[in-house]
Short mmCIF file of C-alpha atoms in Angstrom, two decimals:
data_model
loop_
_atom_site.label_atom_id
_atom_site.label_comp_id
_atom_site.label_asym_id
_atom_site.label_seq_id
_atom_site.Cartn_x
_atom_site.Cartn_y
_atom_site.Cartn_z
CA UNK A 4 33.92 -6.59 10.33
CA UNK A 5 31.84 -4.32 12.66
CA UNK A 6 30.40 -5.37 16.11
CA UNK A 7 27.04 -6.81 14.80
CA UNK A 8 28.17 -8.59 12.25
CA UNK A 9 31.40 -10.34 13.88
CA UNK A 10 28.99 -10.61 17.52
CA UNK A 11 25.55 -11.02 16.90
CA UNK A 12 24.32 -14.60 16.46
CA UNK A 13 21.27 -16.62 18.62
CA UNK A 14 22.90 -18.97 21.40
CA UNK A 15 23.90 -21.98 18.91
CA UNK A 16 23.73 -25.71 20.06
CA UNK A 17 20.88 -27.18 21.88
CA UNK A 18 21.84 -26.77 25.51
CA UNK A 19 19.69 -25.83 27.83
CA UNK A 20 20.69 -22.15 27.24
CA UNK A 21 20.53 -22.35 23.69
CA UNK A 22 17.92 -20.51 21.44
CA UNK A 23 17.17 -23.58 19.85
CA UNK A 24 15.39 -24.59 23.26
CA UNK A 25 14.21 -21.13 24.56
CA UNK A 26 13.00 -19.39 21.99
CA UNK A 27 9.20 -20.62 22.55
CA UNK A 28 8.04 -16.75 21.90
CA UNK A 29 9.41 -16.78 18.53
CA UNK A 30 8.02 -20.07 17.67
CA UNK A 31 4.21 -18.56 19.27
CA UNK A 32 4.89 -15.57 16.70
CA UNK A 33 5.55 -18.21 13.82
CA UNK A 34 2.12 -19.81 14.69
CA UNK A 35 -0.04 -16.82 14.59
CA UNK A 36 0.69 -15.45 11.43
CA UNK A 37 0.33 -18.77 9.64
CA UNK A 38 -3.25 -17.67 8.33
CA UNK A 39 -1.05 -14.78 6.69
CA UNK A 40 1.97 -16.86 5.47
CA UNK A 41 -0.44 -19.38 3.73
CA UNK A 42 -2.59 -16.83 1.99
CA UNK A 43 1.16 -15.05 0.72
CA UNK A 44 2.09 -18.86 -0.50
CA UNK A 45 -1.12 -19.49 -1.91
CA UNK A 46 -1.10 -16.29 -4.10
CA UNK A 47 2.28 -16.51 -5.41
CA UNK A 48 1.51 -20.47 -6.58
CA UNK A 49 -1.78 -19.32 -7.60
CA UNK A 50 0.17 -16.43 -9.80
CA UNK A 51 2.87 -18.50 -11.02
CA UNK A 52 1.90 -22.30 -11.05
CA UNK A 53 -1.49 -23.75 -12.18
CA UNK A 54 -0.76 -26.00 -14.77
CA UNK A 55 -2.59 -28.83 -14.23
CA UNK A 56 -1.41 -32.72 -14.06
CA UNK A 57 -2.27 -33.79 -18.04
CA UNK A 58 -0.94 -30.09 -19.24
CA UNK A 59 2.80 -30.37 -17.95
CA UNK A 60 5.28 -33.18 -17.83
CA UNK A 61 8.67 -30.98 -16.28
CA UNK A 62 7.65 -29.69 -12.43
CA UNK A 63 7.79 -25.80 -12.01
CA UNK A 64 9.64 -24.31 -8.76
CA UNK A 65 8.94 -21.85 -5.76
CA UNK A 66 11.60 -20.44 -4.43
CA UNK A 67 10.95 -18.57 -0.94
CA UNK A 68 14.09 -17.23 1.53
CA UNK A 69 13.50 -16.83 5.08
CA UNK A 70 15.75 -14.29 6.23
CA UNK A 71 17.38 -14.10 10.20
CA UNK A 72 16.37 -17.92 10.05
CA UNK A 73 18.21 -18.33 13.59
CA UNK A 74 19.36 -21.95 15.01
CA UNK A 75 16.61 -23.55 15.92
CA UNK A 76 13.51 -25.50 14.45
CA UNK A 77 11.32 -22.68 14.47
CA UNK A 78 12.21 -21.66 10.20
CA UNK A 79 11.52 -25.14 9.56
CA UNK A 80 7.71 -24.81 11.11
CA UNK A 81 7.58 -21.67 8.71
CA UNK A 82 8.68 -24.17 5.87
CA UNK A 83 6.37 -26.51 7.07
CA UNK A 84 3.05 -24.15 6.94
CA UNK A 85 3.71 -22.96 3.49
CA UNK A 86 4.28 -26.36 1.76
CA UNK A 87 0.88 -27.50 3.06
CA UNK A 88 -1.21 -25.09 2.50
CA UNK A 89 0.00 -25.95 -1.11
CA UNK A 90 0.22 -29.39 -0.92
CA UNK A 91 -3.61 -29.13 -0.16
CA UNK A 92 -4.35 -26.80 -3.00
CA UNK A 93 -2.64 -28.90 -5.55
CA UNK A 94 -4.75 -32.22 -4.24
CA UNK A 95 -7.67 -30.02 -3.84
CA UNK A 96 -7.42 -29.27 -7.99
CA UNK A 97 -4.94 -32.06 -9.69
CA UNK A 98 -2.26 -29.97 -9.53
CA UNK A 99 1.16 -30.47 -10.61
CA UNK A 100 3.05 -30.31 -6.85
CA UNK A 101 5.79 -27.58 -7.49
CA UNK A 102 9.40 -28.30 -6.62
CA UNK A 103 10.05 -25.85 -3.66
CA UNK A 104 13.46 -24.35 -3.24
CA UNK A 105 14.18 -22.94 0.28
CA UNK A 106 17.37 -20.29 1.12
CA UNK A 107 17.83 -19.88 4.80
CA UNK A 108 19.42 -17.05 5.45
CA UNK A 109 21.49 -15.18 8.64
CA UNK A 110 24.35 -13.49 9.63
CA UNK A 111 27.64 -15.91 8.69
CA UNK A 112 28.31 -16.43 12.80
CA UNK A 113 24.91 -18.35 12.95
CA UNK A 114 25.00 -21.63 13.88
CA UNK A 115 23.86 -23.51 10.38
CA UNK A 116 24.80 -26.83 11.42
CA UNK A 117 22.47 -27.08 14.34
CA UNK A 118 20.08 -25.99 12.10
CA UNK A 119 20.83 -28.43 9.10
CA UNK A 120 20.81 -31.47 12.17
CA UNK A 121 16.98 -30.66 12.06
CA UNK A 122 16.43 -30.84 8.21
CA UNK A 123 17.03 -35.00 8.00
CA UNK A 124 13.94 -35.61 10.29
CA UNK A 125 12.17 -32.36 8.48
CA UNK A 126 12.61 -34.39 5.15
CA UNK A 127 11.91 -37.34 6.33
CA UNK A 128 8.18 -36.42 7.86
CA UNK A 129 7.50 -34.79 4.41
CA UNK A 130 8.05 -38.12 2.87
CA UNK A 131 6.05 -39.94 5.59
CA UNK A 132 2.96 -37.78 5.50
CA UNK A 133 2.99 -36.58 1.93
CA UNK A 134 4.27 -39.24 -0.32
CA UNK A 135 6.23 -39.39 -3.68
CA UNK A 136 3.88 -37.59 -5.32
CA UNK A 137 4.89 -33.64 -2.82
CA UNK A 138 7.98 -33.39 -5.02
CA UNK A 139 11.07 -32.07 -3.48
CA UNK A 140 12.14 -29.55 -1.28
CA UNK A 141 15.61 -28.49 -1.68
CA UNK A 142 16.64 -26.48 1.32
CA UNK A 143 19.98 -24.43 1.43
CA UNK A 144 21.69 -22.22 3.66
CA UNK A 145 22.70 -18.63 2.68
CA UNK A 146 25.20 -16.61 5.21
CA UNK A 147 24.99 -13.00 4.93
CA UNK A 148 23.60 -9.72 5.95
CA UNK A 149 20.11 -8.82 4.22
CA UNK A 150 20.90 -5.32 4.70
CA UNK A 151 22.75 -6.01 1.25
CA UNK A 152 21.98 -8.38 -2.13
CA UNK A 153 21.47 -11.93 -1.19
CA UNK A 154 20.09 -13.10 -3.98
CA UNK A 155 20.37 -12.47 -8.37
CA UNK A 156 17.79 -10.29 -9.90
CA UNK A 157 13.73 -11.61 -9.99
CA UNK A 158 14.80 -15.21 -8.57
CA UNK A 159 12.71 -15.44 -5.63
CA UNK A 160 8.55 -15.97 -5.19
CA UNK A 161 8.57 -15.01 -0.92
CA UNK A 162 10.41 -13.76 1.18
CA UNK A 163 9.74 -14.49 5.23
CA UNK A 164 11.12 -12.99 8.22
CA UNK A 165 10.52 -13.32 11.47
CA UNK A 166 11.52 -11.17 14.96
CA UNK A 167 15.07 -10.43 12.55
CA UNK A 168 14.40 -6.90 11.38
CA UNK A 169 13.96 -4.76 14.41
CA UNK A 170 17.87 -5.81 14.42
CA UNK A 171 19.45 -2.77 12.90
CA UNK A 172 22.80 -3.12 10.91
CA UNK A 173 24.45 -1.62 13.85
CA UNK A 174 24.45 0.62 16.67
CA UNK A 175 23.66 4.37 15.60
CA UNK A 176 26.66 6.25 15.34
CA UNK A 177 27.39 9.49 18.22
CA UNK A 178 25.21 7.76 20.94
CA UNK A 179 28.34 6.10 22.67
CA UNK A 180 28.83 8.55 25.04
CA UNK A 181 25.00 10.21 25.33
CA UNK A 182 22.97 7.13 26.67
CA UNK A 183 24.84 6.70 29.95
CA UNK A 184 23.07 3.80 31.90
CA UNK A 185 20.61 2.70 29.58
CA UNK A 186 20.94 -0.31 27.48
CA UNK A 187 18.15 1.05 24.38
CA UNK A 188 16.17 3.78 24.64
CA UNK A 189 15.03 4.62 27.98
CA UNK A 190 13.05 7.90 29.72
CA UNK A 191 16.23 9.30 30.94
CA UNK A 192 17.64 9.12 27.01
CA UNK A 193 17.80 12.33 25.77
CA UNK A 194 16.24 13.30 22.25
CA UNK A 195 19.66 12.50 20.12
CA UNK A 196 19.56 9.43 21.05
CA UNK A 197 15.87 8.28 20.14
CA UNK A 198 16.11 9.99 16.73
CA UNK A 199 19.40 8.04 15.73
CA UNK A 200 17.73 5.22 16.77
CA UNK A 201 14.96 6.08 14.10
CA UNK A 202 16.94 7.13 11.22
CA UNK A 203 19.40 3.74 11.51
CA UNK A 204 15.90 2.03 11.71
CA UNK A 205 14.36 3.85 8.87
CA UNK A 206 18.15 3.30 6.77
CA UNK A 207 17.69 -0.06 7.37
CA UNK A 208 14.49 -0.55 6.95
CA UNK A 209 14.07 0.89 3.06
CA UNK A 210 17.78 -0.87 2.22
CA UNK A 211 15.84 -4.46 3.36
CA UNK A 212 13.26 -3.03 0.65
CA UNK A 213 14.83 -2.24 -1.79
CA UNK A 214 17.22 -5.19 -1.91
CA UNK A 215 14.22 -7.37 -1.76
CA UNK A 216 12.54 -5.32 -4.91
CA UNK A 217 15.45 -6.30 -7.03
CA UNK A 218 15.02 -9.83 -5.56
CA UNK A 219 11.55 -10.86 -6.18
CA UNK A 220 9.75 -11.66 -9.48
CA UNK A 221 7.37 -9.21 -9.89
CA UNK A 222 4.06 -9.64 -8.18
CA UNK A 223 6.62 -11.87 -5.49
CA UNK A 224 5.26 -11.66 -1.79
CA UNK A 225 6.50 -10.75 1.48
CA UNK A 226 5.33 -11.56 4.96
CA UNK A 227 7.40 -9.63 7.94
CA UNK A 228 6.79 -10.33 11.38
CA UNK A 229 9.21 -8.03 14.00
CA UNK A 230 8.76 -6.22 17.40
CA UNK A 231 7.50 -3.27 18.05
CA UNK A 232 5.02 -1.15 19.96
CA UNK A 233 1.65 0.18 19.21
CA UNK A 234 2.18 3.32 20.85
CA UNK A 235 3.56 6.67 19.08
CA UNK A 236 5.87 6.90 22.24
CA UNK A 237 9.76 5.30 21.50
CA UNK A 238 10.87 5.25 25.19
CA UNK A 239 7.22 3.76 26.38
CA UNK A 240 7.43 0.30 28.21
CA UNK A 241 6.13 -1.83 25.28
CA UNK A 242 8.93 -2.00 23.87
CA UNK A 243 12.12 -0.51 26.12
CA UNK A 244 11.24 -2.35 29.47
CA UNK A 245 12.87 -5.59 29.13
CA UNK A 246 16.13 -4.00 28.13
CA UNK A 247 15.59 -1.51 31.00
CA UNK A 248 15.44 -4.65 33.20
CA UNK A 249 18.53 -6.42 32.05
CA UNK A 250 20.26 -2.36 32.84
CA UNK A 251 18.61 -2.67 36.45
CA UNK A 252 20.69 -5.73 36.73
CA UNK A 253 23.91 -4.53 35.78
CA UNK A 254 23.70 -1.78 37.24
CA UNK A 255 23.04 -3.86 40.95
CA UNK A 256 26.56 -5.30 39.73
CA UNK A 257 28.42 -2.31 39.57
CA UNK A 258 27.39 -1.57 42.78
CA UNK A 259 29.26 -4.23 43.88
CA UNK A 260 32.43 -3.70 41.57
CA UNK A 261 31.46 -6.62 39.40
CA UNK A 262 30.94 -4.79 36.09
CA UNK A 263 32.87 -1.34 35.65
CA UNK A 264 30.12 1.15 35.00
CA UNK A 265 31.85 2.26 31.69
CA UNK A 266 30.93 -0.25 30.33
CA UNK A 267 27.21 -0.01 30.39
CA UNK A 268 27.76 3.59 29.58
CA UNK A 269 29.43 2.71 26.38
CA UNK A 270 27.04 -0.47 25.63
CA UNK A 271 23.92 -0.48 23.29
CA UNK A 272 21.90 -2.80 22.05
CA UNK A 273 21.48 -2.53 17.88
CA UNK A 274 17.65 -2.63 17.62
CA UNK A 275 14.51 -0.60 17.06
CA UNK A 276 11.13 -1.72 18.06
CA UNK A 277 8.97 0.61 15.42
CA UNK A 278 5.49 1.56 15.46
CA UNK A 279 3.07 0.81 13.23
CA UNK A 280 2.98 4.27 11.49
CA UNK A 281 6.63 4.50 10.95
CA UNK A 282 6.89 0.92 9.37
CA UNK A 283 3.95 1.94 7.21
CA UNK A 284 5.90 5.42 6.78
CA UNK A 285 9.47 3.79 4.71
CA UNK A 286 7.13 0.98 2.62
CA UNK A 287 5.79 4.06 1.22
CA UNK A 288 8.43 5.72 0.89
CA UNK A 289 10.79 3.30 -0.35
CA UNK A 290 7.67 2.81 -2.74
CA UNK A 291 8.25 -0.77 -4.13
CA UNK A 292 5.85 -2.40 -2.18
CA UNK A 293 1.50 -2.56 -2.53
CA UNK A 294 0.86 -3.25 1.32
CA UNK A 295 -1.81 -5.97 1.93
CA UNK A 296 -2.30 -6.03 5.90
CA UNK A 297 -0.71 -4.95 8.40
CA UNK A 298 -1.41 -6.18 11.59
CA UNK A 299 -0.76 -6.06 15.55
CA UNK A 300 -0.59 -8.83 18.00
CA UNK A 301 0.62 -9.80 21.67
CA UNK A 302 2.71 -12.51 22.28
CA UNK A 303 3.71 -13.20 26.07
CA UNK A 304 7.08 -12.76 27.02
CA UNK A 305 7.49 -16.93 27.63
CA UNK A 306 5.73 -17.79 25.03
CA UNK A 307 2.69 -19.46 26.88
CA UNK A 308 -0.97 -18.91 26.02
CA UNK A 309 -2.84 -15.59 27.88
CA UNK A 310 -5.29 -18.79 29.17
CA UNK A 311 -2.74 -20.19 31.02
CA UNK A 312 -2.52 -19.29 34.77
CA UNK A 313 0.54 -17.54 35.28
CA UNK A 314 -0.42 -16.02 38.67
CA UNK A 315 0.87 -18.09 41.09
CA UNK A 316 4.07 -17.73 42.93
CA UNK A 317 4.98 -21.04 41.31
CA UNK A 318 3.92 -19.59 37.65
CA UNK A 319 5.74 -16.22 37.82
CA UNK A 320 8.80 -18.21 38.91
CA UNK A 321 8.59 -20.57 36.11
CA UNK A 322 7.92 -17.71 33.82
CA UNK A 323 10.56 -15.45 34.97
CA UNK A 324 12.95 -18.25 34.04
CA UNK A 325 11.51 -19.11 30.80
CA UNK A 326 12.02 -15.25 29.88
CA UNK A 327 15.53 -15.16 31.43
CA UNK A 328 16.53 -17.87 29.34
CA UNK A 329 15.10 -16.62 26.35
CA UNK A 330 16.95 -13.46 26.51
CA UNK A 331 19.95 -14.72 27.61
CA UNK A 332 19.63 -16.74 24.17
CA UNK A 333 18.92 -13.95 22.14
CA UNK A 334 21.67 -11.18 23.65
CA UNK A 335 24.67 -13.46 25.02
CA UNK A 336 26.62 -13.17 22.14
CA UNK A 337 26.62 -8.86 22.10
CA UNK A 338 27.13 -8.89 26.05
CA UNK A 339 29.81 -11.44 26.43
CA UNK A 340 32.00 -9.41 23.34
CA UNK A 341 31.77 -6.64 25.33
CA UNK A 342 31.53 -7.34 28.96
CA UNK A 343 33.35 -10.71 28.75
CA UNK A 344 31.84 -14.21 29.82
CA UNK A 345 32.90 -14.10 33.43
CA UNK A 346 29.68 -11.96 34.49
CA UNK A 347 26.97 -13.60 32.37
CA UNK A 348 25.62 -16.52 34.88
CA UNK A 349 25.30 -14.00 38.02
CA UNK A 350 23.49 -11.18 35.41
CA UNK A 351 20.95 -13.50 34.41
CA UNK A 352 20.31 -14.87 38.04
CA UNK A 353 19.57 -10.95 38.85
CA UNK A 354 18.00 -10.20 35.61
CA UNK A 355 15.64 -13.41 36.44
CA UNK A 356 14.57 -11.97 39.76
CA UNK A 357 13.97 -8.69 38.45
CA UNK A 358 11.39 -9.90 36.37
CA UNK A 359 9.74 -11.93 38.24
CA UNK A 360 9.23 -9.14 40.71
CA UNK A 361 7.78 -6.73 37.77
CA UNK A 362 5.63 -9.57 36.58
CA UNK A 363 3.77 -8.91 39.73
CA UNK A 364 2.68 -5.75 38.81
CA UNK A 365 3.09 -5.29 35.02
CA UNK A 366 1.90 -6.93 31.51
CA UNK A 367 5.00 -9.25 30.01
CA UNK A 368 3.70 -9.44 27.01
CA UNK A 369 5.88 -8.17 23.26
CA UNK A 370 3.99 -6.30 20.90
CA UNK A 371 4.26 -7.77 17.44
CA UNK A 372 3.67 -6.15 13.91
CA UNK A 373 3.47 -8.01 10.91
CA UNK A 374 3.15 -7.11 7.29
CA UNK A 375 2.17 -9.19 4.23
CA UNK A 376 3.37 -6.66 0.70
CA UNK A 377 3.30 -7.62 -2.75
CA UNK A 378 5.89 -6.67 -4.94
CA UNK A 379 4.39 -3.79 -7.60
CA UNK A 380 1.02 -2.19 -8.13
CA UNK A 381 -0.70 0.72 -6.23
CA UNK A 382 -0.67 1.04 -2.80
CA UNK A 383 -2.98 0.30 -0.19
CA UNK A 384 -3.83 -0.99 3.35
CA UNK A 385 -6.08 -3.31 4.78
CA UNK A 386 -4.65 -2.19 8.71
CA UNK A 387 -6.07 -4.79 11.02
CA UNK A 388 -5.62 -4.46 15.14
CA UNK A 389 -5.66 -7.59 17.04
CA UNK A 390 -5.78 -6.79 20.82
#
């Protein structure tokens, strides 16, 4: 079992560390593509389910994975979207209500049963607001890589995803000893190093594809949402500076013989934030896909709205903690199998002050991309910025 796969998991539980309570950027993500995710749902039912009420007596079924589900609520609020905007449709027109089958899917070390604690309450809102006549929705969990098969041929309708694939499979191979002090990609990384990072990203990438191809019915949808930058620049600060941060901490601690410096030499994190061009660049290469949109968006690094006023000392204090905690969430698991647990509290503290100093000067804001693609057919792009 390699180092991603045996390490790399969301802070379980619902502590106060956990990602199941900090992961408020994620769940700001979910909500902004949700014109996107309904239009993908919409499609498929309108493709594959229109009988109406008189014309069918045995209930038809959607089935839709969401893949790098995590822990927390957030896959559930995906869920959620999708079987209204249905639900609506089907009143809207005397439809027959489809049964909806739902695979969540991550890595085998996720926590699933904090995540099935939420599905009783989930279920039991559905039933509350929607009545006898929604029909079921069967949700299941699904452990396993989806740089691989997850699913039988043509079973699925949609497939969602959500800030999981700028994870790659694993760290690129021969950078272990060429990205001395850097965390990701950096300035000071030299050109190896970036373009490993882009061909594990662009491996992974058209493996997720393909797998999916085989996976959906044809004319099945996907909607994609992941980090990534909108500039053609890899090392620009988009996308590198908050791991650049978290390497300004350690590196404090090795000056004071806390952390041995060999091991941030010999410690990177397995993740690509792509641009827009070379997402666009393996869809077509990979060639299963028609693209329908492919969009750009800023999310703040805490999750809160741009209208809210951040610029106090108070705010940027608050803030700074909200994003400490967030990536402490997302990256304990990776730093604690390889630096142990002993130094995490004290590198957060630091890695919490760091940012609030930079947020006095700099954007915090993560550049998302997200792509809606329909299985088949010719390709083309509607390519949408929102700034």
């Amino acid at each position: 079992m390699d180092q991603v796969t045996r390490h790399l998991h969301m802070k379980g539980g619902i502590a106060e560390t956990s990602y199941s309570a900090n992961s408020s950027a994620q769940r700001k993500a979910i909500c902004m593509t949700k014109t996107m995710l309904e239009e993908a749902i919409l499609d498929v039912h309108s493709r594959f389910h229109s009988s109406t009420i008189s014309a069918i007596e045995k209930k038809e079924s959607i089935c839709i994975a969401d893949l790098g589900c995590s822990s927390g609520p957030n896959t559930l609020q995906v869920v959620s979207y999708m079987l209204d905007a249905v639900y609506r449709k089907c009143r809207e027109r005397h439809l027959v209500m489809p049964e909806i089958l739902v695979f969540l899917n991550d890595l085998p070390v996720n926590d699933f049963n904090t995540l099935f604690k939420y599905l009783e309450k989930f279920q039991d809102e559905l039933r509350e607001t929607k009545g006898d006549g929604f029909g079921p929705c069967f949700v299941t969990g699904m452990p396993g890589t989806f740089y691989g098969r997850l699913f039988p041929s043509a079973t699925l309708h949609l497939v969602h995803s959500s800030y999981s694939i700028h994870w790659l499979s694993k760290v690129p191979q021969g950078i272990e000893k060429s990205n001395k002090g850097n965390l990701y990609i950096s300035k000071s990384s030299p050109s190896s190093v970036i373009e490993a990072y882009l061909e594990q990203f662009k491996t992974d990438f058209k493996v997720f594809l393909k797998c999916r191809s085989e996976e959906l019915v044809d004319r099945g949808r996907m909607v994609l949402t992941l980090i990534g930058r909108r500039s053609s620049d890899p090392t620009s600060k988009e996308c590198c500076c908050l791991w650049e941060l978290l390497a300004m901490a350690l590196k404090d601690m090795v000056r004071e013989g806390t952390v041995e410096e060999e091991k941030i030499d010999s410690f990177n994190f397995p993740n690509y934030f792509p641009s827009l061009e070379e997402v666009q660049s393996v869809i077509q290469g990979e060639g299963s896909f028609m693209v329908n949109q492919l969009q750009t968006f800023n999310v703040n690094w805490d999750g809160s709205d741009s209208s809210e006023d951040g610029s106090s000392v108070t705010g940027k204090f608050r803030s700074s903690y909200t994003i400490a905690k967030s990536i402490r969430a997302v990256s304990e698991s990776l730093l604690v199998g390889h630096f142990g647990e002993k130094i995490i509290d004290e590198l957060f503290r630091r890695f919490r002050e760091i940012v609030a100093n930079y947020a006095t000067k700099e954007k915090t804001e993560h550049t998302n991309l997200v792509i809606s693609v329909t299985k088949g057919g010719q390709m083309s792009l509607n390519h949408k910025l929102h700034k």
